[in-house]
Short mmCIF file of C-alpha atoms in Angstrom, two decimals:
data_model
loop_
_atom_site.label_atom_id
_atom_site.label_comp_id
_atom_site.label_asym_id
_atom_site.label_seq_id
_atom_site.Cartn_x
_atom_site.Cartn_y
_atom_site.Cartn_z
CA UNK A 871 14.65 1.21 -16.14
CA UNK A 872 11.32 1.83 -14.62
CA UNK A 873 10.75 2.54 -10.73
CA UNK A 874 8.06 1.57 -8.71
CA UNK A 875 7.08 1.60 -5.03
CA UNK A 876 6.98 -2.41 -3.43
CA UNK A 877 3.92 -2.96 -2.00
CA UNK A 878 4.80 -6.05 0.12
CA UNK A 879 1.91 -6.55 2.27
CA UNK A 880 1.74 -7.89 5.55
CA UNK A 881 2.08 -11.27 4.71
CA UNK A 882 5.69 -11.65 2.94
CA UNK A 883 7.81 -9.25 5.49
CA UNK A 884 6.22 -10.86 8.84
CA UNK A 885 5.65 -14.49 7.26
CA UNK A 886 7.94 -15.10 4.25
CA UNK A 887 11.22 -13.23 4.26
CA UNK A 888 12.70 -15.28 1.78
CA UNK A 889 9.91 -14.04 -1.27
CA UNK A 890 10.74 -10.16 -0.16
CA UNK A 891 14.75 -11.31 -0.26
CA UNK A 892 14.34 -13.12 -3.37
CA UNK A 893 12.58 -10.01 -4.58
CA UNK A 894 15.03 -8.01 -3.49
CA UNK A 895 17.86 -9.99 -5.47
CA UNK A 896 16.08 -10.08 -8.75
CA UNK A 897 15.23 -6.42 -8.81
CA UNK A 898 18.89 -5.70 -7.92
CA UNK A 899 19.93 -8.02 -11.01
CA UNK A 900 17.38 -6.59 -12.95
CA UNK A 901 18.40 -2.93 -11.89
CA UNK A 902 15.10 -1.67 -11.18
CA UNK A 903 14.85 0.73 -8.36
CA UNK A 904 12.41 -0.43 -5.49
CA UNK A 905 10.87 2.41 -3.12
CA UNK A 906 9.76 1.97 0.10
CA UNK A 907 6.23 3.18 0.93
CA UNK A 908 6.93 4.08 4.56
CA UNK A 909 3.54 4.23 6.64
CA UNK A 910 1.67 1.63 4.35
CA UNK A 911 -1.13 -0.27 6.27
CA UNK A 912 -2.73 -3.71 5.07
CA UNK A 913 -4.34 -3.34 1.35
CA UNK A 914 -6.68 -4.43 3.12
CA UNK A 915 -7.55 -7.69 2.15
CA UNK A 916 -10.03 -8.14 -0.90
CA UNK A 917 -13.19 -10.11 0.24
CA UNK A 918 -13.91 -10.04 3.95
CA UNK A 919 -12.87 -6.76 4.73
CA UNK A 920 -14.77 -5.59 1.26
CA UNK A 921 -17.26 -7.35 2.29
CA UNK A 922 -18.01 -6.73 5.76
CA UNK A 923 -16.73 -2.82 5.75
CA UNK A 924 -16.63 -0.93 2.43
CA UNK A 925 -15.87 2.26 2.90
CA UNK A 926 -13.20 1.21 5.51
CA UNK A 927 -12.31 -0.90 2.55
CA UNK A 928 -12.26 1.72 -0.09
CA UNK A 929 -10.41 4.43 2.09
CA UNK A 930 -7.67 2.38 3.86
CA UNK A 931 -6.62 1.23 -0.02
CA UNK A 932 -7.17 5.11 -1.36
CA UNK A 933 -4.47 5.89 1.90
CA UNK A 934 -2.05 3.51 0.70
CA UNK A 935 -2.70 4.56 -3.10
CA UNK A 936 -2.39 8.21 -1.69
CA UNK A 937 1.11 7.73 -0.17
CA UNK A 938 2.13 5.97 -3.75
CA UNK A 939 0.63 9.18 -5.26
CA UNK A 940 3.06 10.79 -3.09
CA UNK A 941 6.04 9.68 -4.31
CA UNK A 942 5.20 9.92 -7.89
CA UNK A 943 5.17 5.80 -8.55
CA UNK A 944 3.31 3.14 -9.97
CA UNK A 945 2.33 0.98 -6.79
CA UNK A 946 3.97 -2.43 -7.67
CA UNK A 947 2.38 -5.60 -5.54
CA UNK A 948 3.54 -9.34 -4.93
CA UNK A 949 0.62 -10.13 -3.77
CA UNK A 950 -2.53 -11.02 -5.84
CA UNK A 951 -4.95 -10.15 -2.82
CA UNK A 952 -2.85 -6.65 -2.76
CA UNK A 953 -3.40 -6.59 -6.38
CA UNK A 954 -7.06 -7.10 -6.24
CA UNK A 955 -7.48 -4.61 -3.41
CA UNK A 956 -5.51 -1.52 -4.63
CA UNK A 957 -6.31 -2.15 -7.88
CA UNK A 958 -9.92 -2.35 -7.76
CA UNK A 959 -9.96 0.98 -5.27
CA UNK A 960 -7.48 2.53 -7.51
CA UNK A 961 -9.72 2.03 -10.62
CA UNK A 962 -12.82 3.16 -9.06
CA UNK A 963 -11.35 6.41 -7.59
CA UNK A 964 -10.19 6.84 -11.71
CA UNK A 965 -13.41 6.62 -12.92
CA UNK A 966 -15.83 8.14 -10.28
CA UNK A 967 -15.64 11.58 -9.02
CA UNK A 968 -17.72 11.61 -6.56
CA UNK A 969 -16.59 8.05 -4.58
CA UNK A 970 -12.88 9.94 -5.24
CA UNK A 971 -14.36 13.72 -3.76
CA UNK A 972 -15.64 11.07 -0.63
CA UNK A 973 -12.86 9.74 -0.26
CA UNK A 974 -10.47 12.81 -0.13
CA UNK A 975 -12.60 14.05 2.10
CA UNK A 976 -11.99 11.51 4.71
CA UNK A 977 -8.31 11.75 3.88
CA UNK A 978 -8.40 15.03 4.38
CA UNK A 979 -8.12 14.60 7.80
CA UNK A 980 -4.85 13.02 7.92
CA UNK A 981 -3.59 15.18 5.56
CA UNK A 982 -3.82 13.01 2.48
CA UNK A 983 -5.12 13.05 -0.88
CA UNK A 984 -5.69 11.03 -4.30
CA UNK A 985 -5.59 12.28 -7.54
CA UNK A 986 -5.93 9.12 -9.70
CA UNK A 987 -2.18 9.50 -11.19
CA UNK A 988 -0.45 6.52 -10.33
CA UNK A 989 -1.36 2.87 -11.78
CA UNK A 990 -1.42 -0.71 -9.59
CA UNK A 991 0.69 -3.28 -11.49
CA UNK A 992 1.40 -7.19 -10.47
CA UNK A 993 4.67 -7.94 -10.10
CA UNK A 994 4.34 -10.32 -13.36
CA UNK A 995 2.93 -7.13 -15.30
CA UNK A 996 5.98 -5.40 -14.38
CA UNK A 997 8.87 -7.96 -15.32
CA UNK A 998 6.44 -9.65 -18.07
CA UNK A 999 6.15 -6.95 -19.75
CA UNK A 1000 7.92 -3.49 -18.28
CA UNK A 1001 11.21 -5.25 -18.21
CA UNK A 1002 9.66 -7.92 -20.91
CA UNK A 1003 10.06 -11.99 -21.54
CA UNK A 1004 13.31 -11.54 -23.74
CA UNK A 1005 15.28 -9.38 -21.68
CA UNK A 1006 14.67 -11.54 -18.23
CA UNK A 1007 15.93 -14.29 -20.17
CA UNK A 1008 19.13 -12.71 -20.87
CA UNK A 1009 19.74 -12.89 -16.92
CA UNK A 1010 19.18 -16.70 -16.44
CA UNK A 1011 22.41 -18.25 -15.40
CA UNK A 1012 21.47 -21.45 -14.50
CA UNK A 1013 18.91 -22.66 -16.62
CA UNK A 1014 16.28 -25.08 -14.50
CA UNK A 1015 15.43 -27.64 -17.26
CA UNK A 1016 14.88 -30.95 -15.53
CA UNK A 1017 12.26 -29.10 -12.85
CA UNK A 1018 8.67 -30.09 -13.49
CA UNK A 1019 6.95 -26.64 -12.54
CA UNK A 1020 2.69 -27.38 -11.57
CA UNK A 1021 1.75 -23.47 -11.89
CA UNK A 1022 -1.13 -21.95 -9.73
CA UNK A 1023 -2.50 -18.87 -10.61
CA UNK A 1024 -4.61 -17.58 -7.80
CA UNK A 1025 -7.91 -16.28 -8.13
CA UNK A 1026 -7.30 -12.43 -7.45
CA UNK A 1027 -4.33 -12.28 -10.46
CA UNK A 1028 -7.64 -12.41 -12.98
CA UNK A 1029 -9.05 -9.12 -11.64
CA UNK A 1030 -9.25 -7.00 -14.81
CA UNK A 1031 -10.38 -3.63 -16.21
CA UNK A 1032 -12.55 -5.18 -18.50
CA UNK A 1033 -14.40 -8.17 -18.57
CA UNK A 1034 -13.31 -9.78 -21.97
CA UNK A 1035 -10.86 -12.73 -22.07
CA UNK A 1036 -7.92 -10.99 -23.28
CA UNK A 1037 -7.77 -8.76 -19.91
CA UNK A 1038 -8.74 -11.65 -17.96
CA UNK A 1039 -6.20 -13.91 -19.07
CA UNK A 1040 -3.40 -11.82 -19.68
CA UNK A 1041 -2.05 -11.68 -15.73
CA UNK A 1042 -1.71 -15.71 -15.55
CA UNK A 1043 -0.86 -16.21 -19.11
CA UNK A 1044 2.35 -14.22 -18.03
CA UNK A 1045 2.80 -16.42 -14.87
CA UNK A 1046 3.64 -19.10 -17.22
CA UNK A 1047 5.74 -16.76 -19.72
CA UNK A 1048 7.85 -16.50 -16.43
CA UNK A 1049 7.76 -19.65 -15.87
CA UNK A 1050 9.19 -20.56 -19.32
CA UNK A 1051 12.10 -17.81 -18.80
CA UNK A 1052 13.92 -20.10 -16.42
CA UNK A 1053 13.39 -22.72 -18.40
CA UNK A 1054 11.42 -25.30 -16.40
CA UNK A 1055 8.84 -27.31 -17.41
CA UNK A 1056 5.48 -26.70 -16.91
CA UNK A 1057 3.34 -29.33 -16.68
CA UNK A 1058 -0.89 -29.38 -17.25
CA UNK A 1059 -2.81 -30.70 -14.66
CA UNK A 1060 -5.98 -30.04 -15.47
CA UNK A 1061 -6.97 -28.07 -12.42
CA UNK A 1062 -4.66 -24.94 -12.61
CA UNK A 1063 -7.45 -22.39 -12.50
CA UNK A 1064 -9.08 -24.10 -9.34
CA UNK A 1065 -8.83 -22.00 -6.43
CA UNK A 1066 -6.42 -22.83 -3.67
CA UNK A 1067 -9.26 -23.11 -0.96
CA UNK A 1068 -7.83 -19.80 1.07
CA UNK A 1069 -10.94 -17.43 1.05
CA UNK A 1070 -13.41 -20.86 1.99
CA UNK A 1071 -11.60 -20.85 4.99
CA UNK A 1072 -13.50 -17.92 6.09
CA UNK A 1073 -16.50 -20.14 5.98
CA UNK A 1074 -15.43 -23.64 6.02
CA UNK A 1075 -12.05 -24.91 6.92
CA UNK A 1076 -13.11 -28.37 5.58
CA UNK A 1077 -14.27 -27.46 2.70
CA UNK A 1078 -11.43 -25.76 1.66
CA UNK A 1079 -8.63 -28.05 2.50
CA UNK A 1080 -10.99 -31.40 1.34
CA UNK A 1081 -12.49 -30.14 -1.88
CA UNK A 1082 -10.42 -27.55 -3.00
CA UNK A 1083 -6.56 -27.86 -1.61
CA UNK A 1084 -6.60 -31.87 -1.89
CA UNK A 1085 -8.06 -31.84 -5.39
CA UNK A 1086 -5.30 -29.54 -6.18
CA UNK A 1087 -2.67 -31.45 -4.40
CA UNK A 1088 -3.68 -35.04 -6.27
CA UNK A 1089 -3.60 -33.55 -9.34
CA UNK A 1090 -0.36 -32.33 -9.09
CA UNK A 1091 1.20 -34.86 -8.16
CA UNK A 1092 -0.20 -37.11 -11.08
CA UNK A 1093 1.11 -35.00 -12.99
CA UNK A 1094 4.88 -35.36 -11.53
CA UNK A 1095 5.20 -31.53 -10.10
CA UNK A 1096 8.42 -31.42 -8.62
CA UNK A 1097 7.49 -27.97 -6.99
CA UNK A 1098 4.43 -25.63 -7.21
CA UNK A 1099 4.85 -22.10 -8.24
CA UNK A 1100 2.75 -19.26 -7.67
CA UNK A 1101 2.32 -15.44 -7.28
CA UNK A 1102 0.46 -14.98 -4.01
CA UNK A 1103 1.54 -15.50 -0.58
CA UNK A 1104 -2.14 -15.92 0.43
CA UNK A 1105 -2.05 -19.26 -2.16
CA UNK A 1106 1.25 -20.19 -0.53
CA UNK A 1107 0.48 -20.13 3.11
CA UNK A 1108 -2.39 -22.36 2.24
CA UNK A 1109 -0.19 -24.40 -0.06
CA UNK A 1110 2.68 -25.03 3.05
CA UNK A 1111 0.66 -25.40 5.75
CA UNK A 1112 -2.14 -27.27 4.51
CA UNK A 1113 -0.61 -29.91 3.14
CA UNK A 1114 0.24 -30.35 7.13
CA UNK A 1115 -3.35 -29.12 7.78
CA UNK A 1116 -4.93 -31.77 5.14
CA UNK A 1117 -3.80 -34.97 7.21
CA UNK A 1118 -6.29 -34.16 9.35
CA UNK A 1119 -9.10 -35.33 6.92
CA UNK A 1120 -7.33 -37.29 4.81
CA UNK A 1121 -5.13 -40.44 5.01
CA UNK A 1122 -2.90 -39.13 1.90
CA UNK A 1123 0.37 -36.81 3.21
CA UNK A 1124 1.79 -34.31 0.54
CA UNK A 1125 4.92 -33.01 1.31
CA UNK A 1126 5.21 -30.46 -2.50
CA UNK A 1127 7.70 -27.43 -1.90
CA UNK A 1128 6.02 -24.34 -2.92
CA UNK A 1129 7.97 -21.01 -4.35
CA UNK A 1130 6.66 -17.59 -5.35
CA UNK A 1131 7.57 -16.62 -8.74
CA UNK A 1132 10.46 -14.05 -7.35
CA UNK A 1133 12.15 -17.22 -5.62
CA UNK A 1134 12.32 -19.52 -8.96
CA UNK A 1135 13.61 -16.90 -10.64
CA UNK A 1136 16.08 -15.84 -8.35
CA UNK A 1137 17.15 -19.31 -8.71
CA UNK A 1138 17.37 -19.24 -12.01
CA UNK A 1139 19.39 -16.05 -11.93
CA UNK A 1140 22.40 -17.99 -10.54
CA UNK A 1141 21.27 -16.28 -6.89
CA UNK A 1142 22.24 -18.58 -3.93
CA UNK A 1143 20.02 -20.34 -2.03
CA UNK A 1144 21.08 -19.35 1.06
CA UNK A 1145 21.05 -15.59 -0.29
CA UNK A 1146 17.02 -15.64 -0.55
CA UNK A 1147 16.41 -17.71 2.66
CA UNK A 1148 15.60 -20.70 0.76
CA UNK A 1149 15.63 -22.47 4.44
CA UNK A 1150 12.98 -20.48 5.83
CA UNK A 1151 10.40 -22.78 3.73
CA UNK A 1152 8.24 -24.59 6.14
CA UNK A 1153 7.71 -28.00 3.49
CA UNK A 1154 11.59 -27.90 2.96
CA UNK A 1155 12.71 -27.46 -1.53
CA UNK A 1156 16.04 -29.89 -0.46
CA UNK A 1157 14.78 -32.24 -3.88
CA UNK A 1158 13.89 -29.11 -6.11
CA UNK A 1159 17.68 -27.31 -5.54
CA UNK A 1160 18.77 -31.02 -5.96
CA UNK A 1161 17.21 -31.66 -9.48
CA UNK A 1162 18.49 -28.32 -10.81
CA UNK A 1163 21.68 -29.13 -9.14
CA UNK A 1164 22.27 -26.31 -6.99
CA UNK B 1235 -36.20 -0.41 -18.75
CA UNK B 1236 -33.36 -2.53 -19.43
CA UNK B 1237 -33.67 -5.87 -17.38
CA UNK B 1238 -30.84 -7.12 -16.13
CA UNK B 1239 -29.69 -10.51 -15.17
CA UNK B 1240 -26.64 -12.87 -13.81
CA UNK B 1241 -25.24 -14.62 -16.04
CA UNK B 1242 -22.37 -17.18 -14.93
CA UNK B 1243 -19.61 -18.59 -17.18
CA UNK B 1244 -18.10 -21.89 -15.93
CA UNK B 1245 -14.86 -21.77 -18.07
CA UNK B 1246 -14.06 -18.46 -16.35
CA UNK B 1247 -14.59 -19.79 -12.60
CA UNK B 1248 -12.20 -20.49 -10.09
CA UNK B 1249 -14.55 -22.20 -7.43
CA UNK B 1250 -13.20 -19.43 -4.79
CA UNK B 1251 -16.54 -19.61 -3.93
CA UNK B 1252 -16.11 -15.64 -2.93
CA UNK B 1253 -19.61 -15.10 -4.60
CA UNK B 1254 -21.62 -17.51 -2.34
CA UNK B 1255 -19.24 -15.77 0.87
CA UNK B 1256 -21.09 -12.79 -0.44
CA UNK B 1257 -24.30 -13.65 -1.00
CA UNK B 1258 -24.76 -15.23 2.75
CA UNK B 1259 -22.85 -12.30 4.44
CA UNK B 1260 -25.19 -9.75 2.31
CA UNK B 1261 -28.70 -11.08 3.53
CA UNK B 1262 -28.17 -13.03 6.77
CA UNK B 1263 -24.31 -11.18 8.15
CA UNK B 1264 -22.80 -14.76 8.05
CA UNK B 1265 -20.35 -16.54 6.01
CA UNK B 1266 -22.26 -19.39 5.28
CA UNK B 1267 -22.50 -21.26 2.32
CA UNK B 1268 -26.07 -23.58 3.36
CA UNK B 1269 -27.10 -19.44 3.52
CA UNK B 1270 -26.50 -18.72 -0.28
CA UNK B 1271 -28.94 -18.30 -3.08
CA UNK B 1272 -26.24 -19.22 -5.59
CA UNK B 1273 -24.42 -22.41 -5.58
CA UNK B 1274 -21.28 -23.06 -7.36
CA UNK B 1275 -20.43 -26.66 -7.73
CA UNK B 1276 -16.88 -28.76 -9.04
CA UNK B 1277 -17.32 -32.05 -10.47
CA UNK B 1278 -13.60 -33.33 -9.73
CA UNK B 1279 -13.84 -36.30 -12.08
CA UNK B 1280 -15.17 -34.41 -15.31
CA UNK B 1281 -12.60 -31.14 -13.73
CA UNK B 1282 -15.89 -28.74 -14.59
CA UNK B 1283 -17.80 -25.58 -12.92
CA UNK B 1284 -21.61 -25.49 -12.43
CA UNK B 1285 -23.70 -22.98 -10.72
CA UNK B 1286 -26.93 -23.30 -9.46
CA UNK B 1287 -28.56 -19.72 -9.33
CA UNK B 1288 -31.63 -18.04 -10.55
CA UNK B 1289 -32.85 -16.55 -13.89
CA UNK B 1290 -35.26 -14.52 -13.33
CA UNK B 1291 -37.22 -16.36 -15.84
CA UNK B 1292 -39.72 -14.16 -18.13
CA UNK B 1293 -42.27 -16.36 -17.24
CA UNK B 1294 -41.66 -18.09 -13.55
CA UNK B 1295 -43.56 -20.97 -13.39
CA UNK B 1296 -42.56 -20.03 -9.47
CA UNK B 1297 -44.74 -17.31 -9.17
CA UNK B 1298 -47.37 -19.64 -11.34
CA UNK B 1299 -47.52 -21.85 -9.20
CA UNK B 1300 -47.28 -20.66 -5.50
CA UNK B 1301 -50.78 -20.95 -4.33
CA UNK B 1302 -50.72 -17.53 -2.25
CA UNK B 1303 -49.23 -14.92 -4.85
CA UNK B 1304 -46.35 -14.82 -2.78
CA UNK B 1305 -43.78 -14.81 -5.56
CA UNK B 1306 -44.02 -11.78 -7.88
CA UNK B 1307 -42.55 -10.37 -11.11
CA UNK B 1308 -41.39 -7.25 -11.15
CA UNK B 1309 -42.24 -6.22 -14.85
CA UNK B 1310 -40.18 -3.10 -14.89
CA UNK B 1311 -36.99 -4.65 -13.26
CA UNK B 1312 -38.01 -8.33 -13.94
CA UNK B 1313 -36.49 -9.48 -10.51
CA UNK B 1314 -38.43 -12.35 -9.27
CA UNK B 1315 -38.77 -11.79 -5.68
CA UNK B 1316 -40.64 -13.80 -2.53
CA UNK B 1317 -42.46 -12.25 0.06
CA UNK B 1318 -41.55 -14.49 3.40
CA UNK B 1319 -44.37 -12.63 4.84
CA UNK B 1320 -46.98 -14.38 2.63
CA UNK B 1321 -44.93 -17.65 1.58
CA UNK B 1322 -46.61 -20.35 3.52
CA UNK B 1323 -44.01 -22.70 3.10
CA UNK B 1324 -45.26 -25.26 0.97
CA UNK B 1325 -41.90 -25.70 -1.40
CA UNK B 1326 -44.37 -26.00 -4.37
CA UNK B 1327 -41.59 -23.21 -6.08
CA UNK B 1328 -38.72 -25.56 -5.23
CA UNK B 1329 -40.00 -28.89 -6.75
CA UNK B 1330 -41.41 -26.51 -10.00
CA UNK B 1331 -38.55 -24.56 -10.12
CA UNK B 1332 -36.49 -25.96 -13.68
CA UNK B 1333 -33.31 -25.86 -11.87
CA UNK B 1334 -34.52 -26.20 -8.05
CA UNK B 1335 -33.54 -22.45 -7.13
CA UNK B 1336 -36.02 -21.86 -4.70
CA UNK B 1337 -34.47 -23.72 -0.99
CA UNK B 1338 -36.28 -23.97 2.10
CA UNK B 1339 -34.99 -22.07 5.21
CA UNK B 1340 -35.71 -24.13 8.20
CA UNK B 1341 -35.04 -21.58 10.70
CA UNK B 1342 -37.58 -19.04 9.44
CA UNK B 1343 -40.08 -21.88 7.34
CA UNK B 1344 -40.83 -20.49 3.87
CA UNK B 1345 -38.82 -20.60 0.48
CA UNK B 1346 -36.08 -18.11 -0.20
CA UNK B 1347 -34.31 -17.38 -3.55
CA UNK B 1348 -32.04 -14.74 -5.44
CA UNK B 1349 -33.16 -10.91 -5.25
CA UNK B 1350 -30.49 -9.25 -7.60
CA UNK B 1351 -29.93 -7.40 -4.13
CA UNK B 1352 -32.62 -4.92 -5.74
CA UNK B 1353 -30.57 -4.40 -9.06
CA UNK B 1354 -27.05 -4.12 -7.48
CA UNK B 1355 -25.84 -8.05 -6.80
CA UNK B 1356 -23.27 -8.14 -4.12
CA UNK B 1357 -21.77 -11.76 -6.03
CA UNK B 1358 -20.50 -10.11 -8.61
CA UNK B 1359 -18.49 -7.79 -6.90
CA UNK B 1360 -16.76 -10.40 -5.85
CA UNK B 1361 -15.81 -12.14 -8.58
CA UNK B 1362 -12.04 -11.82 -9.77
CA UNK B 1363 -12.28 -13.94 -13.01
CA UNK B 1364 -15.63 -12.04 -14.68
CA UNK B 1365 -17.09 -15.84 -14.36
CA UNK B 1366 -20.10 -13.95 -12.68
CA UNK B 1367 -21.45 -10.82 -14.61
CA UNK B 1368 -24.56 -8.59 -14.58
CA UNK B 1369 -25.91 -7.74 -17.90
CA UNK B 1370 -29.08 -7.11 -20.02
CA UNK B 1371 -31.36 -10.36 -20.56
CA UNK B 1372 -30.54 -10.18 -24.18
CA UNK B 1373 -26.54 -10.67 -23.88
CA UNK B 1374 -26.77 -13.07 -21.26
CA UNK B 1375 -28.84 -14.74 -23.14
CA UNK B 1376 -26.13 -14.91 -26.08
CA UNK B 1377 -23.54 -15.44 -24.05
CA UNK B 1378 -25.01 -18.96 -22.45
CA UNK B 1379 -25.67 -19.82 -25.89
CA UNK B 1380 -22.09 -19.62 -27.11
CA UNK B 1381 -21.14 -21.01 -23.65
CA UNK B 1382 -23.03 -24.17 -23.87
CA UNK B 1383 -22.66 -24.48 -27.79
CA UNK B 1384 -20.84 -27.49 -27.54
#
């Protein structure tokens, strides 16, 4: 089995413990041996800090990529903003010599250095197609059949290489695939590429809950979502609080449970609940472990 | 010189509205979307993209018609710039303009629009899905043709 180095992030080990213990579980099912990258800072995050401070941008990521380098592992993320972030630097450092020569040379002060030998992979690369679709099904215990899933891909998990629709698709296309393993079904909503509203915030809170989160929201649940499932903590911190956050412009209240990927699965694994912190969900999944019978 | 242009795909967006972020942040160091020279709009009804955001037309009937040759063509670039010093303000560009690119800043009183950034546009670094790309006149112009086919 392949072995990687966990990138969590900041937000799943200070926000949402259960997606890192749910993570945690599957791997251990899976028997894929997670590393620790001790020392790792925030990616940092992929468009205000890009935006606002480049280079601090560029060589923060090239520090963390550096202490993956280390350690002789692919960096593994759960995070599309992660993704997008060490990705993006990791590529660029590949393919140009003299932003990588720039770079080393401000690591070289704290004794660091990157060669462009390791690769960035989303968690759904690695189980979608490292551990691969037929094999992960061979682990689900408890198949969860009568659970109508409304997926969300996030923006960041269609950061590709290349710009052709392949590469650009491939990421979400094996959200779903994932999906599918456990069995549940996936409903169409019509709005599953629309963007969660998280990076408006920066510039309009309003805006982003109103015409992005809400149009999400009544969608889904026209389209009988028992749950929302995702790959992003950034998407689900918006998804759990802002349906609390919403009724502050809108007269509707939403109350859908949200789970990363790593949590359904886990589920569907035959994992307990209470295993992978399934109480530590601020909008409470009570109806979802109900309709799968758990 | 190869002219390059932006060419936006609405089937690829995902409204994260990252690329307008960008745009405001890159000329005025605010995150402000009334601040962007490229609009992306959802119509929640029809579920559809739509971006508002200039073409740096071969011929801009902008520069045609601004009455002080404040708008100008660059023919080896072909970006399609205006010079607030000269721009009186008139808004003559945004009524002419095809798709109403040109807007009017109140705060400083004359017409603003896209610049490319000089060559190097700071919206489509932001852009996870490719929906926003920066290519040569030619494929961008293929590309809106098999886009808008239907």
């Amino acid at each position: 089995m392949p072995e990687y180095v966990a990138f969590w992030g900041c937000y799943i080990p200070a926000r949402m413990p259960n997606i890192e213990a749910a993570s945690r579980k599957v791997f251990e099912v899976l028997g894929v041996s997670i590393e620790e990258l001790e020392g790792a800072s925030c990616c940092p995050e992929p468009v205000i800090s890009k935006l606002v401070a480049r280079k601090l941008w560029t060589a923060l990521a090239a520090r963390n990529i550096a202490l993956a380098e280390a350690k002789g592992k692919d960096i593994m993320t759960l995070c599309n903003g992660c993704y997008e972030t060490l990705f993006e630097v990791n590529h660029m450092l590949k393919e140009d010599a003299e932003l990588r020569n720039e770079v080393n040379q401000v690591l070289s002060g704290i004794g660091k250095k990157v060669e462009g030998k390791i690769e960035v992979k989303h968690v759904v690369e690695v189980l979608g197609e490292d551990i691969g679709i037929e094999k992960l099904k061979e682990y689900v215990k408890r198949p969860l059949r009568s659970l109508n899933v409304a997926v969300h891909y996030g923006c960041h998990l269609f950061r590709s290489a290349k710009p052709d629709d392949e590469d650009v698709w491939k990421k979400p296309r094996l959200l779903e695939e994932l999906i599918r393993v456990t069995e549940a079904n996936l409903v169409e909503y019509g709005v599953e590429r629309l963007c969660c509203g998280y990076p408006a915030r920066q510039a309009n809170v309003e805006f982003s809950l109103k015409n992005r989160l809400h149009v999400k929201l009544k969608n889904m649940r026209e389209s009988n979502a028992d749950c929302i499932v995702l790959a992003c903590p950034a998407c689900y911190i918006q998804f759990e609080l802002g349906q609390t956050e919403l009724r502050r412009y809108v007269k509707e209240t939403f109350r859908i449970p949200v789970l990363h990927i790593m949590e359904l699965l886990a589920l569907s694994f035959g994992i307990s609940p209470d295993e992978i912190g399934i109480k530590l969900h601020r909008i409470p999944v009570k109806n979802v472990l109900e309709k799968v019978k758990i | 010189m190869t002219q390059m242009v932006l060419v936006y795909n609405p089937w690829r967006c995902t409204g994260c509205t990252s690329c307008m972020i960008a745009c405001s942040y890159k000329h005025y160091g605010v995150l402000d979307y009334n601040l962007s020279n490229i609009k992306i709009s959802f119509a929640e009804e029809l579920k559809r993209f739509e971006a508002v955001y200039c073409h740096h037309c071969e011929e801009p009937i902008c520069a045609t018609v601004c009455p002080v040759s404040a708008i100008v063509k660059d023919e080896d670039t072909g970006i399609v710039t205006i010079d607030v010093m000269k721009c009186i303000g008139c808004q003559l560009c945004n009524v002419m303009c095809p798709l109403s690119v040109p807007w009017f800043n109140e705060a400083l009183r004359v017409s603003i629009k896209c610049d490319l950034c000089d060559g190097d546009p700071e919206c489509v670094k932001f852009c996870s899905s490719r929906a926003l790309r920066f290519v040569p006149r030619e494929e961008a112009t293929a590309l809106l043709k098999e886009i808008y086919k239907e």
